[in-house]
Coordinates of N, CA and C and ligand atoms in Angstrom, one line a residue:
M8 N 0.8 -1.2 0.0 CA 0.0 0.0 0.0 C 0.9 1.3 0.0
K9 N 0.6 2.2 -0.9 CA 1.4 3.4 -0.9 C 1.0 4.3 0.3
K10 N 1.9 5.2 0.7 CA 1.7 5.9 1.9 C 0.4 6.7 1.9
S11 N 0.0 7.3 0.7 CA -1.2 8.1 0.7 C -2.4 7.3 0.5
E12 N -2.3 6.0 0.5 CA -3.5 5.2 0.2 C -4.3 5.0 1.5
K13 N -5.6 4.7 1.3 CA -6.5 4.5 2.4 C -6.7 3.0 2.6
T14 N -7.0 2.6 3.8 CA -7.4 1.2 4.0 C -8.7 1.0 3.3
L15 N -9.1 -0.2 3.0 CA -10.4 -0.4 2.4 C -11.5 0.1 3.3
E16 N -11.4 -0.2 4.6 CA -12.4 0.2 5.6 C -12.6 1.7 5.6
R17 N -11.5 2.4 5.5 CA -11.6 3.9 5.5 C -12.2 4.4 4.2
A18 N -11.8 3.8 3.1 CA -12.3 4.2 1.8 C -13.8 4.0 1.8
I19 N -14.3 2.9 2.4 CA -15.7 2.6 2.4 C -16.4 3.7 3.3
A20 N -15.8 4.0 4.4 CA -16.5 4.9 5.4 C -16.5 6.3 4.8
E21 N -15.5 6.7 4.1 CA -15.4 8.1 3.7 C -15.9 8.4 2.3
R22 N -16.2 7.3 1.5 CA -16.6 7.5 0.1 C -18.0 8.2 0.0
R23 N -18.1 9.1 -0.9 CA -19.3 9.7 -1.2 C -19.4 9.7 -2.8
A24 N -20.7 9.7 -3.2 CA -20.8 9.9 -4.7 C -20.5 11.3 -5.0
S25 N -19.4 11.6 -5.7 CA -18.9 12.9 -5.9 C -19.9 13.7 -6.8
P26 N -20.2 14.9 -6.3 CA -21.1 15.8 -7.1 C -20.4 16.5 -8.3
S27 N -19.1 16.7 -8.1 CA -18.3 17.5 -9.1 C -16.8 17.1 -9.0
F28 N -16.2 17.2 -10.2 CA -14.7 16.9 -10.3 C -14.0 18.1 -10.8
D29 N -12.6 18.1 -10.5 CA -11.8 19.3 -11.0 C -11.2 19.0 -12.3
G30 N -11.3 17.8 -12.9 CA -10.9 17.5 -14.2 C -9.4 17.3 -14.5
T31 N -8.6 17.3 -13.4 CA -7.2 17.0 -13.6 C -7.0 15.6 -14.2
P32 N -6.1 15.4 -15.2 CA -5.9 14.1 -15.8 C -5.5 13.1 -14.8
I33 N -5.8 11.8 -15.1 CA -5.4 10.7 -14.2 C -4.2 10.0 -14.9
P34 N -3.2 9.7 -14.2 CA -2.0 9.0 -14.8 C -2.4 7.7 -15.3
P35 N -1.9 7.3 -16.5 CA -2.3 6.0 -17.1 C -2.1 4.8 -16.2
E36 N -1.0 4.9 -15.4 CA -0.7 3.7 -14.5 C -1.7 3.6 -13.4
D37 N -2.3 4.7 -13.0 CA -3.4 4.6 -12.0 C -4.6 4.0 -12.6
L38 N -4.9 4.5 -13.8 CA -6.1 4.0 -14.4 C -6.0 2.5 -14.7
R39 N -4.9 2.1 -15.1 CA -4.7 0.6 -15.3 C -4.8 -0.2 -14.0
R40 N -4.3 0.4 -13.0 CA -4.5 -0.3 -11.7 C -5.9 -0.5 -11.3
I41 N -6.7 0.6 -11.5 CA -8.1 0.6 -11.2 C -8.8 -0.5 -12.1
L42 N -8.5 -0.4 -13.4 CA -9.1 -1.4 -14.4 C -8.8 -2.8 -14.0
N43 N -7.5 -3.0 -13.6 CA -7.0 -4.3 -13.2 C -7.9 -4.9 -12.1
A44 N -8.2 -4.0 -11.1 CA -9.1 -4.5 -10.0 C -10.4 -5.0 -10.6
G45 N -10.9 -4.3 -11.6 CA -12.2 -4.7 -12.2 C -12.1 -6.0 -12.9
I46 N -11.1 -6.2 -13.7 CA -11.0 -7.5 -14.4 C -10.7 -8.7 -13.5
H47 N -10.3 -8.4 -12.3 CA -10.1 -9.5 -11.3 C -11.3 -9.9 -10.5
A48 N -12.4 -9.3 -10.8 CA -13.6 -9.6 -10.1 C -14.1 -11.0 -10.4
P49 N -14.8 -11.6 -9.5 CA -15.4 -13.0 -9.8 C -16.6 -12.8 -10.7
S50 N -16.9 -13.9 -11.5 CA -18.1 -13.9 -12.3 C -18.6 -15.3 -12.5
G51 N -19.9 -15.5 -12.8 CA -20.4 -16.8 -13.0 C -19.6 -17.6 -14.0
Y52 N -19.2 -18.7 -13.6 CA -18.3 -19.6 -14.5 C -17.0 -19.0 -14.9
N53 N -16.7 -17.8 -14.3 CA -15.5 -17.1 -14.7 C -15.6 -16.6 -16.2
I54 N -16.8 -16.3 -16.6 CA -17.0 -15.9 -18.0 C -16.6 -14.5 -18.3
Q55 N -16.5 -13.7 -17.2 CA -16.0 -12.3 -17.4 C -16.7 -11.5 -18.5
P56 N -18.0 -11.4 -18.4 CA -18.7 -10.8 -19.5 C -18.6 -9.2 -19.6
W57 N -17.9 -8.7 -18.7 CA -17.8 -7.2 -18.7 C -16.8 -6.7 -19.8
R58 N -17.2 -5.5 -20.2 CA -16.3 -4.7 -21.2 C -16.3 -3.3 -20.7
F59 N -15.2 -2.6 -20.7 CA -15.1 -1.3 -20.2 C -14.6 -0.3 -21.3
V60 N -15.3 0.7 -21.5 CA -14.8 1.8 -22.4 C -14.4 3.0 -21.6
V61 N -13.2 3.3 -21.7 CA -12.6 4.4 -20.9 C -12.7 5.7 -21.7
V62 N -13.4 6.7 -21.2 CA -13.5 7.9 -21.9 C -12.8 9.0 -21.2
Q63 N -11.8 9.6 -21.9 CA -11.0 10.7 -21.3 C -10.9 11.9 -22.1
S64 N -11.1 11.8 -23.4 CA -10.9 13.0 -24.3 C -12.0 14.0 -24.1
P65 N -11.7 15.3 -24.1 CA -12.7 16.3 -23.8 C -13.9 16.2 -24.8
E66 N -13.6 15.9 -26.0 CA -14.7 15.8 -27.0 C -15.7 14.7 -26.7
Q67 N -15.1 13.5 -26.4 CA -15.9 12.3 -26.2 C -16.6 12.4 -24.8
K68 N -16.0 13.1 -23.8 CA -16.7 13.3 -22.6 C -17.9 14.2 -22.7
K69 N -17.8 15.2 -23.6 CA -18.9 16.1 -23.9 C -20.0 15.4 -24.5
R70 N -19.7 14.5 -25.5 CA -20.7 13.7 -26.2 C -21.4 12.7 -25.2
L71 N -20.6 12.1 -24.3 CA -21.1 11.2 -23.3 C -22.0 11.9 -22.3
R72 N -21.6 13.1 -22.0 CA -22.5 14.0 -21.1 C -23.9 14.2 -21.7
A73 N -23.9 14.5 -23.0 CA -25.1 14.7 -23.7 C -26.0 13.4 -23.7
A74 N -25.4 12.3 -23.6 CA -26.1 11.0 -23.6 C -26.5 10.6 -22.1
S75 N -26.1 11.4 -21.2 CA -26.3 11.1 -19.8 C -27.0 12.2 -19.1
Y76 N -28.1 12.6 -19.7 CA -29.0 13.7 -19.1 C -28.2 14.9 -18.7
N77 N -27.2 15.2 -19.5 CA -26.4 16.4 -19.3 C -25.8 16.5 -17.9
Q78 N -25.4 15.4 -17.3 CA -24.8 15.4 -16.0 C -23.4 16.0 -16.1
A79 N -23.1 17.1 -15.5 CA -21.9 17.8 -15.6 C -20.7 17.0 -15.2
K80 N -20.9 16.1 -14.2 CA -19.7 15.4 -13.7 C -19.2 14.4 -14.8
V81 N -20.0 14.0 -15.8 CA -19.4 13.2 -16.8 C -18.3 13.9 -17.6
E82 N -18.5 15.2 -17.8 CA -17.5 16.0 -18.5 C -16.4 16.4 -17.6
E83 N -16.7 16.6 -16.3 CA -15.7 17.0 -15.4 C -14.7 16.0 -14.9
A84 N -15.2 14.7 -14.9 CA -14.3 13.6 -14.4 C -13.0 13.5 -15.2
S85 N -12.0 13.0 -14.5 CA -10.7 12.8 -15.2 C -10.9 11.7 -16.2
A86 N -11.7 10.6 -15.8 CA -12.0 9.5 -16.7 C -13.4 9.0 -16.4
V87 N -14.1 8.6 -17.4 CA -15.3 7.9 -17.1 C -15.2 6.5 -17.7
I88 N -15.4 5.5 -16.8 CA -15.4 4.1 -17.3 C -16.8 3.7 -17.5
V89 N -17.1 3.4 -18.8 CA -18.5 3.0 -19.2 C -18.4 1.5 -19.1
A90 N -19.2 1.0 -18.0 CA -19.1 -0.5 -17.8 C -20.3 -1.1 -18.5
C91 N -19.9 -2.1 -19.4 CA -20.9 -2.7 -20.2 C -20.8 -4.2 -20.0
G92 N -21.9 -4.9 -20.4 CA -21.8 -6.4 -20.4 C -22.0 -6.8 -21.9
D93 N -21.3 -7.9 -22.3 CA -21.5 -8.4 -23.6 C -22.3 -9.7 -23.6
A94 N -23.5 -9.6 -24.1 CA -24.4 -10.8 -24.1 C -23.9 -11.9 -24.8
D95 N -23.0 -11.7 -25.8 CA -22.5 -12.7 -26.6 C -21.0 -13.1 -26.2
G96 N -20.5 -12.4 -25.2 CA -19.1 -12.7 -24.7 C -18.9 -14.1 -24.5
W97 N -19.8 -14.8 -23.8 CA -19.5 -16.2 -23.5 C -19.3 -17.1 -24.7
R98 N -20.0 -16.8 -25.8 CA -19.9 -17.6 -27.0 C -18.4 -17.6 -27.5
K99 N -17.8 -16.4 -27.4 CA -16.5 -16.2 -27.9 C -15.4 -16.6 -26.9
D100 N -15.8 -16.4 -25.6 CA -14.7 -16.5 -24.6 C -14.7 -17.8 -23.8
L101 N -15.6 -18.7 -24.1 CA -15.7 -19.9 -23.3 C -14.4 -20.7 -23.4
E102 N -13.9 -20.9 -24.6 CA -12.7 -21.8 -24.8 C -11.5 -21.1 -24.2
L103 N -11.4 -19.8 -24.3 CA -10.3 -19.0 -23.7 C -10.3 -19.2 -22.2
M104 N -11.5 -19.0 -21.6 CA -11.6 -19.2 -20.2 C -11.2 -20.6 -19.7
L105 N -11.6 -21.6 -20.5 CA -11.3 -23.0 -20.1 C -9.8 -23.2 -20.3
Q106 N -9.2 -22.7 -21.3 CA -7.8 -22.8 -21.6 C -7.0 -22.2 -20.4
Q107 N -7.4 -21.0 -20.0 CA -6.7 -20.3 -18.8 C -6.9 -21.1 -17.6
G108 N -8.1 -21.6 -17.4 CA -8.4 -22.4 -16.2 C -7.6 -23.7 -16.1
L109 N -7.5 -24.3 -17.3 CA -6.7 -25.6 -17.3 C -5.2 -25.3 -17.0
E110 N -4.7 -24.1 -17.4 CA -3.4 -23.8 -17.1 C -3.2 -23.5 -15.6
G111 N -4.3 -23.0 -15.0 CA -4.3 -22.7 -13.5 C -4.7 -23.8 -12.6
G112 N -5.0 -25.0 -13.2 CA -5.3 -26.1 -12.3 C -6.7 -26.7 -12.4
M113 N -7.5 -26.1 -13.3 CA -8.8 -26.7 -13.5 C -8.7 -28.1 -14.1
T114 N -9.6 -29.0 -13.6 CA -9.5 -30.4 -14.1 C -10.1 -30.5 -15.5
E115 N -9.7 -31.5 -16.2 CA -10.3 -31.8 -17.6 C -11.8 -32.1 -17.4
G116 N -12.1 -32.8 -16.3 CA -13.5 -33.1 -16.0 C -14.4 -31.9 -15.9
Y117 N -13.9 -30.9 -15.1 CA -14.6 -29.7 -14.9 C -14.8 -28.9 -16.3
A118 N -13.7 -28.9 -17.1 CA -13.7 -28.2 -18.4 C -14.8 -28.9 -19.3
D119 N -14.8 -30.2 -19.3 CA -15.8 -30.9 -20.2 C -17.2 -30.6 -19.8
Q120 N -17.4 -30.6 -18.5 CA -18.7 -30.3 -17.9 C -19.1 -28.9 -18.3
A121 N -18.2 -27.9 -18.1 CA -18.5 -26.5 -18.4 C -18.8 -26.3 -19.9
R122 N -18.1 -27.1 -20.8 CA -18.2 -26.9 -22.2 C -19.7 -27.2 -22.6
S123 N -20.4 -28.1 -21.9 CA -21.8 -28.3 -22.2 C -22.7 -27.5 -21.3
S124 N -22.4 -27.3 -20.0 CA -23.4 -26.6 -19.2 C -23.4 -25.1 -19.4
V125 N -22.3 -24.5 -19.7 CA -22.3 -23.0 -19.9 C -23.2 -22.6 -21.0
P126 N -23.0 -23.2 -22.3 CA -23.9 -22.8 -23.4 C -25.4 -23.2 -23.1
K127 N -25.6 -24.3 -22.4 CA -27.0 -24.7 -22.1 C -27.6 -23.6 -21.2
Y128 N -26.9 -23.2 -20.1 CA -27.4 -22.3 -19.2 C -27.6 -20.9 -19.8
L129 N -26.6 -20.4 -20.4 CA -26.7 -19.0 -20.9 C -27.5 -18.8 -22.2
S130 N -27.6 -19.9 -23.0 CA -28.4 -19.7 -24.2 C -29.9 -19.9 -23.9
S131 N -30.2 -20.3 -22.6 CA -31.6 -20.4 -22.3 C -32.2 -19.1 -21.8
F132 N -31.4 -18.1 -21.6 CA -31.9 -16.8 -21.1 C -32.7 -16.0 -22.1
S133 N -33.8 -15.4 -21.6 CA -34.5 -14.4 -22.5 C -33.6 -13.2 -22.5
S134 N -33.9 -12.2 -23.3 CA -33.1 -11.0 -23.3 C -33.1 -10.3 -22.0
D135 N -34.2 -10.3 -21.3 CA -34.3 -9.6 -20.0 C -33.5 -10.4 -19.0
E136 N -33.5 -11.7 -19.0 CA -32.7 -12.5 -18.1 C -31.2 -12.3 -18.3
M137 N -30.8 -12.2 -19.6 CA -29.4 -11.9 -19.9 C -29.0 -10.6 -19.3
K138 N -29.9 -9.5 -19.5 CA -29.5 -8.2 -18.9 C -29.4 -8.3 -17.4
G139 N -30.2 -9.1 -16.7 CA -30.2 -9.2 -15.3 C -28.9 -9.9 -14.9
W140 N -28.5 -10.9 -15.7 CA -27.2 -11.7 -15.4 C -26.0 -10.8 -15.6
L141 N -26.1 -10.0 -16.7 CA -25.0 -9.1 -17.0 C -24.9 -8.0 -15.9
N142 N -26.0 -7.5 -15.5 CA -26.0 -6.5 -14.4 C -25.3 -7.0 -13.2
K143 N -25.6 -8.2 -12.8 CA -24.9 -8.8 -11.6 C -23.4 -8.8 -11.7
M144 N -23.0 -9.4 -12.9 CA -21.5 -9.6 -13.1 C -20.8 -8.2 -13.2
V145 N -21.4 -7.4 -14.0 CA -20.7 -6.1 -14.3 C -20.6 -5.2 -13.1
M146 N -21.7 -5.3 -12.2 CA -21.6 -4.4 -11.1 C -20.6 -4.9 -10.0
L147 N -20.3 -6.1 -10.1 CA -19.2 -6.6 -9.2 C -17.8 -6.0 -9.6
A148 N -17.6 -6.1 -10.9 CA -16.3 -5.5 -11.4 C -16.3 -4.0 -11.2
F149 N -17.5 -3.4 -11.4 CA -17.6 -2.0 -11.2 C -17.3 -1.6 -9.8
T150 N -17.8 -2.4 -8.8 CA -17.5 -2.1 -7.4 C -16.0 -2.3 -7.1
H151 N -15.4 -3.3 -7.7 CA -14.0 -3.5 -7.4 C -13.2 -2.2 -7.9
M152 N -13.6 -1.7 -9.0 CA -12.9 -0.5 -9.6 C -13.2 0.7 -8.7
L153 N -14.4 0.9 -8.3 CA -14.8 2.0 -7.5 C -14.0 2.1 -6.2
L154 N -14.0 0.9 -5.6 CA -13.3 0.8 -4.3 C -11.8 1.0 -4.4
M155 N -11.2 0.4 -5.5 CA -9.8 0.5 -5.7 C -9.4 2.0 -5.9
A156 N -10.3 2.7 -6.7 CA -10.0 4.1 -7.0 C -10.1 4.9 -5.6
E157 N -11.0 4.6 -4.8 CA -11.2 5.3 -3.5 C -10.0 5.0 -2.6
V158 N -9.5 3.7 -2.6 CA -8.4 3.4 -1.8 C -7.1 4.2 -2.3
M159 N -7.0 4.4 -3.6 CA -5.9 5.1 -4.1 C -6.0 6.6 -3.9
G160 N -7.1 7.1 -3.3 CA -7.2 8.5 -3.0 C -8.0 9.3 -4.1
Y161 N -8.6 8.6 -5.0 CA -9.5 9.3 -6.0 C -10.9 9.4 -5.4
D162 N -11.7 10.3 -6.0 CA -13.1 10.4 -5.8 C -13.9 9.8 -6.9
T163 N -15.0 9.3 -6.6 CA -15.8 8.5 -7.7 C -17.2 8.9 -7.7
A164 N -17.8 8.7 -8.8 CA -19.3 8.9 -9.0 C -19.9 7.8 -9.9
P165 N -20.7 6.9 -9.2 CA -21.4 5.9 -10.0 C -22.6 6.6 -10.6
M166 N -22.9 6.2 -11.9 CA -24.0 6.8 -12.6 C -24.9 5.8 -13.4
E167 N -26.2 5.9 -13.1 CA -27.1 5.1 -13.9 C -28.0 6.1 -14.8
G168 N -27.7 7.4 -14.6 CA -28.5 8.3 -15.4 C -27.9 8.5 -16.8
F169 N -28.3 7.7 -17.7 CA -27.8 7.8 -19.1 C -28.9 7.1 -20.0
E170 N -28.8 7.4 -21.3 CA -29.7 6.8 -22.2 C -29.0 5.7 -23.0
Q171 N -29.5 4.5 -22.9 CA -28.8 3.3 -23.4 C -28.5 3.5 -24.9
D172 N -29.5 4.0 -25.7 CA -29.3 4.1 -27.2 C -28.3 5.2 -27.5
K173 N -28.3 6.2 -26.7 CA -27.4 7.4 -27.0 C -26.0 7.0 -26.6
V174 N -25.8 6.3 -25.5 CA -24.4 5.9 -25.2 C -23.9 4.9 -26.2
H175 N -24.8 4.0 -26.7 CA -24.4 3.1 -27.7 C -23.8 3.8 -28.9
E176 N -24.6 4.9 -29.3 CA -24.2 5.6 -30.5 C -22.9 6.4 -30.3
V177 N -22.7 7.0 -29.1 CA -21.5 7.8 -28.9 C -20.3 6.9 -28.9
L178 N -20.4 5.7 -28.3 CA -19.3 4.8 -28.1 C -19.2 3.8 -29.3
R179 N -20.1 3.8 -30.2 CA -20.2 2.9 -31.3 C -20.1 1.4 -30.8
L180 N -20.9 1.1 -29.9 CA -20.9 -0.2 -29.2 C -21.6 -1.2 -30.1
P181 N -21.1 -2.5 -30.1 CA -21.8 -3.6 -30.8 C -23.2 -3.8 -30.2
L182 N -24.0 -4.4 -31.0 CA -25.4 -4.6 -30.6 C -25.5 -5.5 -29.4
S183 N -24.6 -6.4 -29.2 CA -24.7 -7.4 -28.1 C -24.3 -6.7 -26.8
Y184 N -23.8 -5.5 -26.8 CA -23.4 -4.8 -25.5 C -24.6 -4.2 -24.8
W185 N -24.6 -4.3 -23.5 CA -25.6 -3.7 -22.6 C -24.9 -2.8 -21.7
V186 N -25.2 -1.5 -21.7 CA -24.5 -0.5 -20.9 C -25.1 -0.6 -19.5
V187 N -24.3 -0.9 -18.5 CA -24.8 -1.1 -17.1 C -24.6 0.1 -16.2
A188 N -23.5 0.8 -16.2 CA -23.3 2.0 -15.4 C -22.1 2.7 -15.8
L189 N -22.0 4.0 -15.4 CA -20.9 4.8 -15.7 C -20.1 5.1 -14.4
L190 N -18.8 5.0 -14.4 CA -18.0 5.3 -13.2 C -17.1 6.5 -13.5
G191 N -17.5 7.7 -12.9 CA -16.7 8.9 -13.0 C -15.6 8.8 -12.0
I192 N -14.3 9.1 -12.4 CA -13.2 9.0 -11.4 C -12.4 10.3 -11.6
G193 N -12.0 10.9 -10.4 CA -11.2 12.1 -10.5 C -11.0 12.7 -9.1
H194 N -10.9 14.0 -9.0 CA -10.7 14.6 -7.7 C -11.8 15.6 -7.5
L195 N -12.4 15.5 -6.3 CA -13.5 16.3 -6.0 C -13.3 17.8 -6.2
K196 N -14.2 18.5 -6.8 CA -14.2 20.0 -6.8 C -15.3 20.5 -5.9
G197 N -14.9 21.5 -5.1 CA -15.9 22.1 -4.2 C -16.2 21.1 -3.0
T198 N -17.4 21.3 -2.4 CA -17.7 20.6 -1.2 C -18.4 19.2 -1.6
D199 N -18.1 18.3 -0.8 CA -18.7 16.9 -1.1 C -20.2 16.9 -0.8
K200 N -20.8 15.8 -1.3 CA -22.2 15.6 -1.1 C -22.4 15.3 0.4
F201 N -23.7 15.6 0.8 CA -24.0 15.3 2.2 C -24.0 13.8 2.4
D202 N -23.8 13.4 3.7 CA -23.8 11.9 4.0 C -25.3 11.5 4.3
G203 N -25.8 10.8 3.4 CA -27.2 10.4 3.5 C -27.5 9.3 4.6
G204 N -26.4 8.8 5.2 CA -26.6 7.8 6.2 C -27.0 6.5 5.7
R205 N -27.1 5.5 6.5 CA -27.6 4.1 6.1 C -28.5 3.6 7.2
F206 N -29.4 2.7 6.8 CA -30.3 2.0 7.7 C -29.5 1.2 8.7
E207 N -30.0 1.0 9.9 CA -29.4 0.2 10.9 C -29.3 -1.3 10.4
M208 N -28.4 -2.1 10.8 CA -28.3 -3.5 10.4 C -29.6 -4.2 10.6
A209 N -30.2 -3.9 11.8 CA -31.4 -4.7 12.1 C -32.5 -4.5 11.0
H210 N -32.4 -3.4 10.3 CA -33.4 -3.1 9.2 C -33.2 -4.0 8.0
T211 N -32.0 -4.4 7.8 CA -31.7 -5.0 6.5 C -31.1 -6.4 6.6
V212 N -30.7 -6.8 7.8 CA -30.0 -8.1 7.9 C -30.8 -9.0 8.8
F213 N -30.9 -10.2 8.4 CA -31.6 -11.2 9.1 C -30.7 -12.4 9.4
G214 N -31.0 -13.2 10.4 CA -30.2 -14.3 10.8 C -31.0 -15.6 10.5
E215 N -30.5 -16.5 9.8 CA -31.0 -17.8 9.5 C -32.3 -17.8 8.6
E216 N -33.2 -16.9 8.9 CA -34.4 -16.8 8.0 C -35.0 -15.4 8.1
F217 N -35.8 -15.1 7.1 CA -36.4 -13.7 7.1 C -37.1 -13.4 8.4
G218 N -36.8 -12.1 8.8 CA -37.5 -11.6 10.0 C -36.8 -11.9 11.3
K219 N -35.9 -12.8 11.3 CA -35.2 -13.1 12.6 C -34.0 -12.3 12.7
P220 N -33.8 -11.7 13.9 CA -32.6 -10.9 14.0 C -31.3 -11.7 14.0
L221 N -30.3 -11.1 13.5 CA -28.9 -11.8 13.5 C -28.4 -11.7 14.9
K222 N -28.0 -12.9 15.4 CA -27.5 -12.9 16.8 C -26.0 -12.5 16.8
Ligands
LIG326 C1 -25.5 2.3 -9.6 C2 -25.7 3.7 -9.2 C3 -26.1 4.7 -10.0 C4 -26.2 6.0 -9.7 N1 -26.5 7.0 -10.6 C5 -26.4 8.3 -10.3 C6 -26.6 9.3 -11.3 O1 -26.8 9.0 -12.5 N2 -26.5 10.6 -10.9 C7 -26.2 10.9 -9.6 O2 -26.0 12.1 -9.4 N3 -26.0 10.0 -8.7 C8 -26.1 8.7 -9.0 N4 -25.8 7.7 -8.0 C9 -25.4 8.2 -6.7 C10 -26.4 7.9 -5.6 O3 -27.4 8.9 -5.6 C11 -25.6 7.9 -4.2 O4 -24.7 6.8 -4.3 C12 -26.6 7.7 -3.0 O5 -27.4 8.8 -2.9 C13 -25.8 7.5 -1.7 O6 -24.9 8.5 -1.5 P1 -23.4 8.2 -1.3 O7 -22.9 7.3 -2.4 O8 -22.7 9.5 -1.3 O9 -23.3 7.5 0.0 C14 -25.8 6.4 -8.3 C15 -25.4 5.4 -7.5 C16 -25.3 4.1 -7.8 C17 -24.8 3.1 -6.9

């Protein structure tokens, strides 16, 4: 951990969804470290269906802002990671995933099983089910990146306020891509957002079954 970095616990406690950024560029090595945290997230069958488009140029940020209900922080952020899921990723990547798995110690038996069960499972999805599955996987990678950026001392802004079709057009995304969320990264400009607080654990956490308090 670098001297200026926060512990994960502190990053979680201090994180706010930044309302505004000062626009200073982010060093490429920092950006890569953040993206690396994203691609190391877990995913169902290790299919890794996430795809990230990193937007940093002023022109492209301006266009992305217009596709995101004119949210100023899209243009102000040092970088915006557009986190997408590829509904067809598994078709192309299954063999690559198995190859890497076999190199890392996956058994031939597991690989054979996955070769038939993964296509069976994922091709049975309706379009809405696929979007739900992609949302789950991509948000995990998204959260890895968000927290890594916060640990490194950056401020972040998760965003769902965008128009799917417009983002597709701006980024020239393939039809199989589903845009899940935008992650603005940079340094806070001005005062931070208020702390909205969180519900008590007893409100949201149960033990053993619904309605029973956790002991
Ligand atoms: C997936 C996701 C999407 C969000 N989208 C937006 C957005 O489009 N615009 C915005 O101003 N805030 C957005 N937020 C920020 C939330 O409003 C904010 O996280 C929430 O109010 C809690 O505040 P805090 O993150 O500062 O604790 C989003 C948050 C999440 C997790």
